[in-house]
Structure formats: C-alpha cells, structure tokens
C-alpha cells in the first residue's frame, strides 16, 4: 500500500446539493421550494398560520400557573434508605441528614431540603433530620427504633427576613 492509494470508504463523504444550477441537476428552477409566495422566500414562514382564521393555539383557553415561589424538596423513600444501610453507605444508629445522603450518593442534590416518604420498610435504627416527612414514614422509623426530627424550611437568600 502506498500513501497515494489511501482513500475514504465509498459513500463516506457526500457532496452537498447545489440548488438552482439547472434543470438537469434535479434541483433547478425553484430549487425544491415549490411555487412562489411566502414559503419560497427566505427567512419568512409563519408557523401555525391558518389563512387568516384564528389559529388553534389562540382559540384554546390558557391553562395552568407556575408558582415562582414554589419550594421543591428532594424526596427519598424508606426502601432507598434501607438499601443504603444494607450497602454500607449509611451506618445504622448514625444521624442521617441532607449532607450525609448526598455524601453517601443516595441523593444527587438536596434542593431546598429533603422530604421523607413512607414507601418500603425500614429495619435499621436511624436518627433522621429532614425538612418534611409523611405520617407513615415517621411511624415506620419510630417502629424500627429510630427518630425523625423535622427541620425548619431554609430561607432563600433573596427573601427579606
């Protein structure tokens, strides 16, 4: 093999289509844009235009609301906590809080705090410090011999005290 014999695989490099270069090219005259009018021009084409009729997206009523002050918690279930204890990521009898869960890799980030949910079963005795918990979760932790401490929700930086 010589350096001059090296070539790309056939079909790996495709020439770009040059439009408007004669009828024989297959993309001559209107260059694949159809006839005249707005759709043939560059830079203009109204999406959702229905020929002057009120468009569907304006006929339908507006719905919903996004609360910009919403506080979002990272949620964790009891079965995830038990899995972490079984995998030796968390120690039984230790204090479990947002930092410990993130450090153990159980949660990716703590958001505005952690909320404990009651799915699954907890066998380990844990002292849990969270910003919210369901009644069933608190009952399950206390049944296993642990305790749940509800922390005050953290204030945002921009909020006036």
JSON list of C-alpha atoms in Angstrom, two decimals, residues 17 56 62 66 71 106 108 112 123 140 147 150 156:
[
{"chain": "A", "resi": 17, "resn": "UNK", "atom": "CA", "xyz": [-26.59, 19.50, -3.06]},
{"chain": "A", "resi": 56, "resn": "UNK", "atom": "CA", "xyz": [-55.77, 26.78, 17.08]},
{"chain": "A", "resi": 62, "resn": "UNK", "atom": "CA", "xyz": [-54.94, 29.48, 28.61]},
{"chain": "A", "resi": 66, "resn": "UNK", "atom": "CA", "xyz": [-46.28, 28.29, 37.53]},
{"chain": "A", "resi": 71, "resn": "UNK", "atom": "CA", "xyz": [-40.23, 25.16, 47.30]},
{"chain": "A", "resi": 106, "resn": "UNK", "atom": "CA", "xyz": [-28.17, 8.30, 47.85]},
{"chain": "A", "resi": 108, "resn": "UNK", "atom": "CA", "xyz": [-27.64, 13.81, 43.90]},
{"chain": "A", "resi": 112, "resn": "UNK", "atom": "CA", "xyz": [-34.45, 23.13, 49.22]},
{"chain": "A", "resi": 123, "resn": "UNK", "atom": "CA", "xyz": [-35.23, -2.21, 59.66]},
{"chain": "A", "resi": 140, "resn": "UNK", "atom": "CA", "xyz": [-42.18, 3.33, 60.25]},
{"chain": "A", "resi": 147, "resn": "UNK", "atom": "CA", "xyz": [-36.48, 9.06, 65.40]},
{"chain": "A", "resi": 150, "resn": "UNK", "atom": "CA", "xyz": [-38.35, 17.95, 61.29]},
{"chain": "A", "resi": 156, "resn": "UNK", "atom": "CA", "xyz": [-33.96, 31.83, 50.43]}
]
